[in-house]
mmCIF file of C-alpha atoms in Angstrom:
data_model
loop_
_atom_site.group_PDB
_atom_site.id
_atom_site.type_symbol
_atom_site.label_atom_id
_atom_site.label_comp_id
_atom_site.label_asym_id
_atom_site.label_seq_id
_atom_site.Cartn_x
_atom_site.Cartn_y
_atom_site.Cartn_z
ATOM 1 C CA MET G 988 12.643 32.044 9.500
ATOM 2 C CA GLN G 989 14.689 29.201 7.619
ATOM 3 C CA GLY G 990 13.209 25.460 6.435
ATOM 4 C CA MET G 991 14.870 22.885 3.860
ATOM 5 C CA ALA G 992 13.313 19.647 2.260
ATOM 6 C CA GLY G 993 14.505 17.196 -0.232
ATOM 7 C CA LYS G 994 17.639 15.577 -1.228
ATOM 8 C CA LYS G 995 20.263 16.329 -3.883
ATOM 9 C CA HIS G 996 20.369 13.611 -6.015
ATOM 10 C CA LYS G 997 18.508 12.651 -9.584
ATOM 11 C CA GLN G 998 14.853 12.583 -9.673
ATOM 12 C CA ASP G 999 14.587 14.908 -6.557
ATOM 13 C CA CYS G 1000 15.112 18.440 -5.556
ATOM 14 C CA TRP G 1001 17.091 20.285 -2.343
ATOM 15 C CA VAL G 1002 14.900 23.554 -1.403
ATOM 16 C CA GLN G 1003 16.104 26.231 0.920
ATOM 17 C CA VAL G 1004 12.940 28.365 2.081
ATOM 18 C CA GLU G 1005 13.847 31.910 4.192
ATOM 19 C CA ILE G 1006 10.444 33.663 5.113
ATOM 20 C CA LEU G 1007 11.206 37.223 4.875
ATOM 21 C CA ASN G 1008 8.717 40.402 5.280
ATOM 22 C CA GLU G 1009 9.129 42.196 2.431
ATOM 23 C CA GLY G 1010 10.855 41.952 -1.223
ATOM 24 C CA GLY G 1011 8.133 39.456 -2.452
ATOM 25 C CA VAL G 1012 9.077 36.293 -3.299
ATOM 26 C CA GLU G 1013 13.024 35.560 -4.400
ATOM 27 C CA ILE G 1014 13.358 32.536 -6.348
ATOM 28 C CA ARG G 1015 16.993 31.083 -7.500
ATOM 29 C CA LEU G 1016 17.114 27.538 -9.392
ATOM 30 C CA PHE G 1017 19.498 25.423 -10.263
ATOM 31 C CA SER G 1018 18.741 22.773 -12.409
ATOM 32 C CA THR G 1019 20.635 20.318 -14.423
ATOM 33 C CA VAL G 1020 16.840 20.713 -17.151
ATOM 34 C CA GLU G 1021 16.357 25.000 -16.249
ATOM 35 C CA LYS G 1022 16.817 25.411 -20.178
ATOM 36 C CA LEU G 1023 13.779 23.259 -20.765
ATOM 37 C CA PHE G 1024 11.966 23.180 -17.861
ATOM 38 C CA GLY G 1025 12.717 26.335 -15.917
ATOM 39 C CA LYS G 1026 9.979 28.640 -16.288
ATOM 40 C CA GLN G 1027 7.749 25.659 -15.428
ATOM 41 C CA ILE G 1028 9.525 25.019 -12.218
ATOM 42 C CA ARG G 1029 9.716 28.619 -11.412
ATOM 43 C CA GLN G 1030 6.004 28.700 -11.767
ATOM 44 C CA SER G 1031 5.205 25.793 -9.649
ATOM 45 C CA ILE G 1032 7.485 27.247 -6.948
ATOM 46 C CA GLN G 1033 5.530 30.358 -6.962
ATOM 47 C CA GLY G 1034 2.454 28.702 -6.871
ATOM 48 C CA VAL G 1035 2.990 26.900 -3.824
ATOM 49 C CA ALA G 1036 4.210 29.898 -2.480
ATOM 50 C CA SER G 1037 0.758 31.782 -3.344
ATOM 51 C CA GLU G 1038 -1.295 28.804 -1.874
ATOM 52 C CA MET G 1039 0.855 29.057 1.638
ATOM 53 C CA GLY G 1040 0.023 32.868 1.882
ATOM 54 C CA VAL G 1041 3.732 33.470 1.784
ATOM 55 C CA ASP G 1042 4.190 36.478 0.156
ATOM 56 C CA HIS G 1043 8.292 37.682 1.292
ATOM 57 C CA ALA G 1044 10.576 34.806 0.799
ATOM 58 C CA ARG G 1045 13.598 33.230 -0.969
ATOM 59 C CA ILE G 1046 12.991 30.378 -2.200
ATOM 60 C CA GLU G 1047 16.412 28.425 -3.218
ATOM 61 C CA MET G 1048 16.161 25.322 -5.473
ATOM 62 C CA ILE G 1049 19.253 22.621 -6.375
ATOM 63 C CA ASP G 1050 16.736 20.395 -9.198
ATOM 64 C CA ASP G 1051 18.112 17.222 -10.623
ATOM 65 C CA GLY G 1052 15.220 16.360 -12.860
ATOM 66 C CA CYS G 1053 12.716 16.071 -10.734
ATOM 67 C CA TYR G 1054 9.060 15.862 -11.101
ATOM 68 C CA ASP G 1055 6.777 18.616 -10.487
ATOM 69 C CA PHE G 1056 4.548 16.388 -7.778
ATOM 70 C CA ALA G 1057 7.800 16.156 -5.972
ATOM 71 C CA ILE G 1058 8.426 19.972 -6.319
ATOM 72 C CA ARG G 1059 5.742 21.062 -4.997
ATOM 73 C CA ALA G 1060 6.174 18.633 -1.844
ATOM 74 C CA ARG G 1061 9.648 19.738 -1.378
ATOM 75 C CA VAL G 1062 8.646 23.775 -1.370
ATOM 76 C CA LYS G 1063 5.878 22.880 0.944
ATOM 77 C CA SER G 1064 7.829 21.099 2.963
ATOM 78 C CA ALA G 1065 10.589 23.410 3.173
ATOM 79 C CA ILE G 1066 7.494 25.997 3.987
ATOM 80 C CA ASN G 1067 6.339 24.081 6.648
ATOM 81 C CA ARG G 1068 9.507 23.902 8.148
ATOM 82 C CA ALA G 1069 10.928 27.602 7.759
ATOM 83 C CA ARG G 1070 7.600 28.453 9.633
ATOM 84 C CA ARG G 1071 8.445 25.681 12.520
ATOM 85 C CA ASP G 1072 12.386 27.906 11.911
ATOM 86 C CA VAL G 1073 13.655 23.764 11.719
ATOM 87 C CA SER G 1074 16.611 23.637 9.662
ATOM 88 C CA MET J 1489 -16.506 -6.501 -9.325
ATOM 89 C CA LYS J 1490 -14.209 -7.427 -5.604
ATOM 90 C CA ALA J 1491 -11.172 -6.056 -5.798
ATOM 91 C CA ARG J 1492 -8.471 -7.963 -6.162
ATOM 92 C CA ARG J 1493 -5.445 -7.868 -3.912
ATOM 93 C CA ARG J 1494 -3.124 -10.898 -4.877
ATOM 94 C CA SER J 1495 0.339 -8.762 -4.682
ATOM 95 C CA MET J 1496 0.821 -5.813 -2.119
ATOM 96 C CA LEU J 1497 3.973 -3.663 -2.647
ATOM 97 C CA PHE J 1498 5.620 -1.927 -0.187
ATOM 98 C CA CYS J 1499 7.155 1.613 -1.497
ATOM 99 C CA PRO J 1500 8.783 4.158 0.906
ATOM 100 C CA ALA J 1501 6.569 7.264 0.508
ATOM 101 C CA SER J 1502 9.497 9.586 0.910
ATOM 102 C CA GLU J 1503 11.555 8.505 -2.749
ATOM 103 C CA PRO J 1504 9.813 10.534 -5.478
ATOM 104 C CA LYS J 1505 10.714 7.552 -8.543
ATOM 105 C CA LEU J 1506 8.972 5.437 -6.662
ATOM 106 C CA TYR J 1507 5.582 6.531 -7.119
ATOM 107 C CA VAL J 1508 6.506 6.970 -11.159
ATOM 108 C CA ASN J 1509 8.166 3.153 -11.450
ATOM 109 C CA ALA J 1510 5.951 1.122 -8.966
ATOM 110 C CA PRO J 1511 3.014 1.147 -10.426
ATOM 111 C CA ILE J 1512 4.955 -0.109 -14.219
ATOM 112 C CA TYR J 1513 5.304 -3.385 -12.558
ATOM 113 C CA GLN J 1514 1.066 -3.065 -12.190
ATOM 114 C CA PRO J 1515 1.458 -5.023 -9.032
ATOM 115 C CA ASP J 1516 -2.678 -5.023 -7.661
ATOM 116 C CA CYS J 1517 -1.999 -2.496 -4.550
ATOM 117 C CA LEU J 1518 0.413 -0.492 -3.896
ATOM 118 C CA ILE J 1519 1.382 0.524 0.081
ATOM 119 C CA PHE J 1520 2.870 3.767 0.404
ATOM 120 C CA ASP J 1521 4.599 3.209 3.349
ATOM 121 C CA LEU J 1522 4.695 6.586 6.414
ATOM 122 C CA GLU J 1523 6.206 4.435 8.945
ATOM 123 C CA ASP J 1524 8.806 1.910 9.932
ATOM 124 C CA SER J 1525 10.768 3.045 6.030
ATOM 125 C CA ILE J 1526 10.670 6.691 7.578
ATOM 126 C CA SER J 1527 12.896 8.148 9.540
ATOM 127 C CA ALA J 1528 11.316 10.594 12.259
ATOM 128 C CA GLU J 1529 13.733 14.011 10.595
ATOM 129 C CA GLU J 1530 11.899 13.163 7.305
ATOM 130 C CA LYS J 1531 7.625 11.905 7.970
ATOM 131 C CA ASP J 1532 6.816 15.678 7.238
ATOM 132 C CA THR J 1533 8.687 15.444 3.971
ATOM 133 C CA ALA J 1534 6.922 11.826 3.364
ATOM 134 C CA ARG J 1535 3.740 12.765 3.785
ATOM 135 C CA ASP J 1536 3.691 16.238 1.998
ATOM 136 C CA LEU J 1537 5.387 13.983 -0.987
ATOM 137 C CA LEU J 1538 2.425 11.306 -0.507
ATOM 138 C CA CYS J 1539 -0.954 14.218 -0.696
ATOM 139 C CA GLU J 1540 0.962 15.762 -3.404
ATOM 140 C CA ALA J 1541 1.726 12.100 -5.855
ATOM 141 C CA VAL J 1542 -1.825 11.158 -4.670
ATOM 142 C CA ARG J 1543 -3.625 14.305 -6.102
ATOM 143 C CA THR J 1544 -1.188 14.819 -9.289
ATOM 144 C CA LEU J 1545 -0.610 11.062 -10.629
ATOM 145 C CA ASN J 1546 -2.957 8.751 -11.961
ATOM 146 C CA PHE J 1547 -2.053 5.111 -10.978
ATOM 147 C CA LYS J 1548 -3.631 3.101 -13.822
ATOM 148 C CA GLY J 1549 -6.611 1.305 -11.684
ATOM 149 C CA ILE J 1550 -3.989 0.104 -8.979
ATOM 150 C CA GLU J 1551 -5.279 0.178 -5.420
ATOM 151 C CA ILE J 1552 -3.425 2.851 -3.497
ATOM 152 C CA PHE J 1553 -2.963 2.031 0.610
ATOM 153 C CA VAL J 1554 -0.677 4.040 2.539
ATOM 154 C CA ARG J 1555 0.535 2.319 6.295
ATOM 155 C CA ILE J 1556 0.285 5.362 8.304
ATOM 156 C CA ASN J 1557 1.902 5.752 11.823
ATOM 157 C CA SER J 1558 0.715 4.475 14.851
ATOM 158 C CA LEU J 1559 -2.607 6.623 16.435
ATOM 159 C CA ASP J 1560 -0.215 6.103 19.664
ATOM 160 C CA SER J 1561 2.291 8.294 17.719
ATOM 161 C CA ALA J 1562 3.142 11.964 17.369
ATOM 162 C CA TYR J 1563 2.324 11.696 13.442
ATOM 163 C CA GLY J 1564 -0.813 8.996 13.380
ATOM 164 C CA LYS J 1565 -3.941 11.720 13.657
ATOM 165 C CA ASP J 1566 -1.663 13.926 11.077
ATOM 166 C CA ASP J 1567 -1.268 11.230 8.642
ATOM 167 C CA VAL J 1568 -5.005 10.850 8.803
ATOM 168 C CA LEU J 1569 -6.173 14.104 8.285
ATOM 169 C CA GLU J 1570 -3.314 14.618 5.486
ATOM 170 C CA ILE J 1571 -3.363 11.122 3.175
ATOM 171 C CA LEU J 1572 -8.207 11.637 3.568
ATOM 172 C CA LYS J 1573 -7.800 15.307 2.365
ATOM 173 C CA ALA J 1574 -5.400 14.403 -0.774
ATOM 174 C CA GLY J 1575 -7.979 11.525 -1.690
ATOM 175 C CA VAL J 1576 -6.245 8.504 0.028
ATOM 176 C CA SER J 1577 -9.092 6.358 0.904
ATOM 177 C CA ARG J 1578 -7.105 2.561 1.549
ATOM 178 C CA ILE J 1579 -5.541 2.972 5.171
ATOM 179 C CA ARG J 1580 -3.086 -0.209 6.593
ATOM 180 C CA LEU J 1581 -3.374 0.065 10.602
ATOM 181 C CA PRO J 1582 -0.442 -1.587 11.812
ATOM 182 C CA MET J 1583 -0.098 -3.027 14.854
ATOM 183 C CA CYS J 1584 -3.319 -4.424 15.379
ATOM 184 C CA GLU J 1585 -4.110 -5.866 19.037
ATOM 185 C CA SER J 1586 -7.535 -5.346 19.567
ATOM 186 C CA ARG J 1587 -10.880 -3.832 19.129
ATOM 187 C CA GLU J 1588 -10.598 -0.923 20.179
ATOM 188 C CA SER J 1589 -7.273 0.272 18.384
ATOM 189 C CA VAL J 1590 -9.298 -0.606 15.048
ATOM 190 C CA LEU J 1591 -12.166 1.930 16.727
ATOM 191 C CA GLU J 1592 -9.407 4.431 17.198
ATOM 192 C CA LEU J 1593 -9.308 4.686 13.800
ATOM 193 C CA ASP J 1594 -12.496 4.001 12.588
ATOM 194 C CA ASP J 1595 -13.875 7.357 14.789
ATOM 195 C CA LEU J 1596 -11.115 9.408 13.618
ATOM 196 C CA LEU J 1597 -12.147 8.513 10.037
ATOM 197 C CA THR J 1598 -15.500 9.252 10.005
ATOM 198 C CA GLU J 1599 -14.783 12.843 11.950
ATOM 199 C CA VAL J 1600 -12.515 13.768 8.811
ATOM 200 C CA GLU J 1601 -14.419 12.546 6.477
ATOM 201 C CA ARG J 1602 -17.373 14.629 7.976
ATOM 202 C CA LYS J 1603 -15.658 17.977 8.470
ATOM 203 C CA ASN J 1604 -13.764 17.740 4.940
ATOM 204 C CA ARG J 1605 -17.251 16.089 3.088
ATOM 205 C CA ILE J 1606 -15.548 12.790 1.818
ATOM 206 C CA GLN J 1607 -18.619 10.114 2.156
ATOM 207 C CA VAL J 1608 -18.697 8.869 5.415
ATOM 208 C CA GLY J 1609 -17.176 5.375 5.029
ATOM 209 C CA SER J 1610 -15.920 5.526 1.899
ATOM 210 C CA THR J 1611 -12.349 5.396 3.619
ATOM 211 C CA LYS J 1612 -11.331 1.309 4.276
ATOM 212 C CA ILE J 1613 -9.076 -0.229 6.349
ATOM 213 C CA GLN J 1614 -6.198 -3.138 6.232
ATOM 214 C CA CYS J 1615 -5.400 -4.564 9.893
ATOM 215 C CA ALA J 1616 -2.092 -5.293 10.125
ATOM 216 C CA ILE J 1617 -1.694 -7.647 12.450
ATOM 217 C CA GLU J 1618 1.879 -8.195 13.688
ATOM 218 C CA THR J 1619 2.118 -9.031 17.666
ATOM 219 C CA PRO J 1620 0.832 -12.686 19.388
ATOM 220 C CA LYS J 1621 -1.585 -10.550 20.951
ATOM 221 C CA GLY J 1622 -2.516 -9.163 17.701
ATOM 222 C CA VAL J 1623 -2.587 -13.100 16.966
ATOM 223 C CA LEU J 1624 -5.025 -14.198 19.753
ATOM 224 C CA ASN J 1625 -7.546 -11.346 19.080
ATOM 225 C CA ALA J 1626 -7.515 -11.920 15.711
ATOM 226 C CA TYR J 1627 -11.171 -13.011 14.749
ATOM 227 C CA GLU J 1628 -12.186 -9.570 17.355
ATOM 228 C CA ILE J 1629 -10.504 -7.111 15.461
ATOM 229 C CA VAL J 1630 -11.563 -8.330 11.643
ATOM 230 C CA SER J 1631 -15.172 -8.102 12.949
ATOM 231 C CA SER J 1632 -15.025 -4.891 14.811
ATOM 232 C CA SER J 1633 -15.488 -2.362 11.885
ATOM 233 C CA LYS J 1634 -17.779 -2.523 8.495
ATOM 234 C CA ARG J 1635 -14.430 -0.023 7.297
ATOM 235 C CA ILE J 1636 -11.953 -3.480 6.803
ATOM 236 C CA VAL J 1637 -11.495 -5.242 3.250
ATOM 237 C CA ALA J 1638 -8.066 -6.765 3.972
ATOM 238 C CA VAL J 1639 -5.486 -8.451 7.352
ATOM 239 C CA SER J 1640 -2.407 -9.034 6.817
ATOM 240 C CA PHE J 1641 0.242 -10.772 8.706
ATOM 241 C CA GLY J 1642 3.435 -8.903 9.916
ATOM 242 C CA ALA J 1643 5.710 -11.539 10.641
ATOM 243 C CA GLU J 1644 9.013 -9.309 11.360
ATOM 244 C CA ASP J 1645 7.172 -7.955 14.303
ATOM 245 C CA TYR J 1646 5.971 -11.371 15.270
ATOM 246 C CA THR J 1647 9.020 -13.292 15.061
ATOM 247 C CA HIS J 1648 10.388 -10.309 17.721
ATOM 248 C CA ARG J 1649 7.976 -10.394 20.480
ATOM 249 C CA MET J 1650 7.948 -13.590 20.257
ATOM 250 C CA GLY J 1651 12.071 -13.906 21.143
ATOM 251 C CA THR J 1652 12.297 -16.220 18.177
ATOM 252 C CA PHE J 1653 13.856 -15.703 14.748
ATOM 253 C CA ARG J 1654 12.461 -16.350 10.755
ATOM 254 C CA THR J 1655 13.875 -20.304 9.621
ATOM 255 C CA ALA J 1656 13.038 -21.349 5.925
ATOM 256 C CA GLY J 1657 10.310 -23.866 6.914
ATOM 257 C CA ALA J 1658 8.190 -20.721 8.882
ATOM 258 C CA LYS J 1659 7.192 -23.048 11.527
ATOM 259 C CA GLU J 1660 7.705 -20.052 14.360
ATOM 260 C CA LEU J 1661 5.188 -18.914 11.878
ATOM 261 C CA THR J 1662 3.181 -21.799 11.807
ATOM 262 C CA TYR J 1663 -0.148 -20.994 14.402
ATOM 263 C CA ALA J 1664 -0.761 -16.977 13.002
ATOM 264 C CA ARG J 1665 -0.426 -17.871 9.017
ATOM 265 C CA GLN J 1666 -3.470 -20.720 9.939
ATOM 266 C CA VAL J 1667 -5.367 -18.023 11.722
ATOM 267 C CA ILE J 1668 -5.360 -15.404 9.615
ATOM 268 C CA PRO J 1669 -6.922 -16.688 6.578
ATOM 269 C CA ILE J 1670 -9.491 -18.807 8.869
ATOM 270 C CA VAL J 1671 -10.453 -15.479 10.526
ATOM 271 C CA ALA J 1672 -10.540 -12.904 6.854
ATOM 272 C CA ALA J 1673 -12.863 -15.571 5.578
ATOM 273 C CA ALA J 1674 -15.378 -16.197 8.121
ATOM 274 C CA ALA J 1675 -15.236 -12.360 8.447
ATOM 275 C CA GLY J 1676 -15.279 -12.026 4.166
ATOM 276 C CA ILE J 1677 -11.929 -10.509 4.254
ATOM 277 C CA ASP J 1678 -9.000 -10.498 2.328
ATOM 278 C CA SER J 1679 -6.180 -12.313 3.985
ATOM 279 C CA ILE J 1680 -2.181 -11.148 2.955
ATOM 280 C CA ASP J 1681 0.432 -13.718 3.909
ATOM 281 C CA THR J 1682 4.211 -11.369 5.546
ATOM 282 C CA VAL J 1683 7.049 -10.240 3.459
ATOM 283 C CA TRP J 1684 9.751 -12.330 2.335
ATOM 284 C CA SER J 1685 12.452 -10.279 2.352
ATOM 285 C CA ASN J 1686 15.251 -11.957 0.974
ATOM 286 C CA ILE J 1687 15.418 -10.941 -2.323
ATOM 287 C CA SER J 1688 17.446 -12.651 -3.453
ATOM 288 C CA ASP J 1689 16.390 -16.112 -3.215
ATOM 289 C CA THR J 1690 13.908 -16.644 -5.148
ATOM 290 C CA GLU J 1691 13.556 -20.510 -4.867
ATOM 291 C CA GLY J 1692 12.369 -19.801 -0.880
ATOM 292 C CA PHE J 1693 9.849 -16.853 -1.840
ATOM 293 C CA LEU J 1694 8.329 -19.800 -4.255
ATOM 294 C CA ARG J 1695 7.227 -21.830 -1.878
ATOM 295 C CA GLU J 1696 6.536 -19.398 0.813
ATOM 296 C CA VAL J 1697 4.040 -17.739 -1.627
ATOM 297 C CA ARG J 1698 2.901 -21.336 -2.614
ATOM 298 C CA ASP J 1699 2.430 -22.618 1.340
ATOM 299 C CA ALA J 1700 0.518 -18.820 1.345
ATOM 300 C CA LYS J 1701 -1.899 -19.944 -0.726
ATOM 301 C CA GLU J 1702 -2.348 -23.439 0.197
ATOM 302 C CA LEU J 1703 -2.504 -22.313 3.394
ATOM 303 C CA GLY J 1704 -5.897 -19.721 2.996
ATOM 304 C CA PHE J 1705 -4.442 -16.376 2.160
ATOM 305 C CA THR J 1706 -5.617 -14.538 -1.114
ATOM 306 C CA GLY J 1707 -2.372 -12.394 -1.259
ATOM 307 C CA LYS J 1708 0.946 -11.758 -0.615
ATOM 308 C CA SER J 1709 3.339 -8.705 0.184
ATOM 309 C CA CYS J 1710 5.963 -7.885 -1.795
ATOM 310 C CA VAL J 1711 9.214 -5.723 -1.064
ATOM 311 C CA HIS J 1712 10.616 -5.929 -4.785
ATOM 312 C CA PRO J 1713 9.196 -5.251 -7.890
ATOM 313 C CA SER J 1714 10.179 -8.598 -9.197
ATOM 314 C CA GLN J 1715 8.094 -10.579 -7.147
ATOM 315 C CA VAL J 1716 5.164 -9.505 -7.770
ATOM 316 C CA ARG J 1717 5.353 -11.775 -11.536
ATOM 317 C CA THR J 1718 5.487 -14.991 -9.192
ATOM 318 C CA VAL J 1719 2.578 -13.922 -6.711
ATOM 319 C CA HIS J 1720 0.472 -13.405 -9.157
ATOM 320 C CA GLN J 1721 1.377 -16.232 -10.752
ATOM 321 C CA VAL J 1722 0.467 -18.303 -7.915
ATOM 322 C CA PHE J 1723 -2.769 -16.347 -6.949
ATOM 323 C CA SER J 1724 -4.327 -16.957 -10.494
ATOM 324 C CA PRO J 1725 -6.087 -20.000 -11.368
ATOM 325 C CA SER J 1726 -3.369 -22.981 -13.004
ATOM 326 C CA GLU J 1727 -3.557 -24.116 -15.891
ATOM 327 C CA ARG J 1728 -4.313 -27.807 -13.765
ATOM 328 C CA GLU J 1729 -7.144 -25.747 -11.773
ATOM 329 C CA ILE J 1730 -8.379 -24.043 -14.991
ATOM 330 C CA GLN J 1731 -8.867 -27.507 -17.113
ATOM 331 C CA GLU J 1732 -10.460 -29.337 -14.000
ATOM 332 C CA ALA J 1733 -12.987 -26.229 -13.802
ATOM 333 C CA MET J 1734 -14.219 -26.152 -17.274
ATOM 334 C CA MET J 1735 -14.365 -30.482 -17.176
ATOM 335 C CA ILE J 1736 -17.011 -30.185 -13.949
ATOM 336 C CA LEU J 1737 -18.846 -27.745 -15.369
ATOM 337 C CA GLN J 1738 -18.805 -29.191 -18.645
ATOM 338 C CA ALA J 1739 -20.157 -32.262 -16.287
ATOM 339 C CA MET J 1740 -23.331 -30.435 -14.402
ATOM 340 C CA GLU J 1741 -23.914 -28.913 -18.673
ATOM 341 C CA ASP J 1742 -24.460 -32.606 -19.630
ATOM 342 C CA ALA J 1743 -25.552 -34.784 -16.790
ATOM 343 C CA PRO J 1744 -29.210 -35.199 -17.556
ATOM 344 C CA GLU J 1745 -32.021 -34.464 -14.981
ATOM 345 C CA THR J 1746 -32.452 -36.587 -12.497
ATOM 346 C CA GLY J 1747 -32.416 -34.281 -8.947
ATOM 347 C CA VAL J 1748 -29.640 -35.949 -7.834
ATOM 348 C CA GLY J 1749 -27.037 -33.276 -6.738
ATOM 349 C CA VAL J 1750 -24.420 -35.150 -7.265
ATOM 350 C CA LEU J 1751 -21.621 -36.350 -9.747
ATOM 351 C CA LEU J 1752 -18.830 -38.517 -11.212
ATOM 352 C CA VAL J 1753 -16.313 -36.256 -12.368
ATOM 353 C CA ASP J 1754 -13.026 -38.027 -13.823
ATOM 354 C CA GLY J 1755 -13.689 -40.799 -11.022
ATOM 355 C CA LYS J 1756 -14.245 -38.040 -7.900
ATOM 356 C CA MET J 1757 -17.124 -37.475 -6.761
ATOM 357 C CA VAL J 1758 -18.871 -33.544 -7.514
ATOM 358 C CA ASP J 1759 -21.300 -32.002 -5.299
ATOM 359 C CA ALA J 1760 -22.902 -28.267 -4.948
ATOM 360 C CA PRO J 1761 -19.584 -27.023 -3.170
ATOM 361 C CA ILE J 1762 -17.198 -28.477 -5.921
ATOM 362 C CA ILE J 1763 -19.574 -26.724 -8.590
ATOM 363 C CA SER J 1764 -19.295 -23.972 -6.638
ATOM 364 C CA LYS J 1765 -15.647 -23.685 -6.348
ATOM 365 C CA ALA J 1766 -15.037 -24.653 -10.139
ATOM 366 C CA LYS J 1767 -17.294 -21.834 -11.415
ATOM 367 C CA LYS J 1768 -15.154 -19.311 -9.180
ATOM 368 C CA THR J 1769 -12.030 -20.417 -10.460
ATOM 369 C CA ILE J 1770 -13.309 -19.846 -14.266
ATOM 370 C CA GLN J 1771 -14.321 -16.332 -13.136
ATOM 371 C CA ARG J 1772 -10.620 -15.430 -11.598
ATOM 372 C CA ALA J 1773 -9.110 -17.010 -14.797
ATOM 373 C CA MET J 1774 -10.770 -14.757 -16.416
ATOM 374 C CA GLU J 1775 -11.164 -11.284 -13.852
ATOM 375 C CA PHE J 1776 -7.112 -12.524 -13.750
ATOM 376 C CA ARG J 1777 -7.221 -13.340 -17.635
ATOM 377 C CA CYS J 1778 -5.264 -16.647 -17.167
ATOM 378 C CA GLU J 1779 -3.689 -17.234 -20.886
ATOM 379 C CA VAL J 1780 -5.814 -20.908 -20.764
ATOM 380 C CA LEU J 1781 -8.649 -19.196 -21.292
#
């Protein structure tokens, strides 16, 4: 089950979520601010996944300086779309 | 203190940077739009973005409205459910044509408030009147619920339904723009004039804002941050209005006790309604921190 949300442009991020049956949550982050905020971004992604009861997934994000609230929103949208299997 | 709603700045709810940038322009209100400016494919993501923004960001005292999708659409009811849980307490209801459309939202709000332990009645409604039928039913609409705090006029949909188009002189809007402030005043709520879409025509915009004030509107919708300042200048008491008001109040203070309720100030008759209006002018000047004071 796969879902995508967001945009690949400045101050936004694009997220793809593939919900799996095992293996935990794997995060692949490509961010223009990786060095400064990479850890916090990963924490936000993991936080949303946990809140939404997602224990096993591959989450890929392409981030271009997105605000934290928008990161959380995009991950939430992508997970919901994956659950509905909307690409 | 009564909320001030001189300017209502529209922002599509789909753009992350607008949640951070729009408050910089200090409109009195922000309207985050889930309706016409959002494509069908992105209704869900716009709503998610809005909810996270409302939960997280500090909008520094700016009143936040959300224009939801019609309750007849596939999105409207979910809009209400999710945004109330996120903390939104002001909803703009599009295309109001009858009291029934307001009552449907009122009932839904009560249900969602109860289920989520939100104070019942705390969510307020701004009715958008955008059709000929809505204009004809305007007073019935604005007096249908205690939740209604404002009514706004939408000229784009209105002229489309009328089979006409917007002109510089706005003749095609005359009746609607007279009725809406009247019913709002009768109901004791704010009235917000329609948007001006031709952003580059700043002179035309200024003319329309002045017209709106003279017609009795209490505010105006904006589609660009550059419009906010003009709206605030027009809808705040002018230097001339403030000085007239101060002259009237001074004359009232200086007048000997005669039991007569009429004064002559600068050659003009001044009685109770005019004195009351002068007091309101000074109150608004202080509220908006007008420089003359």
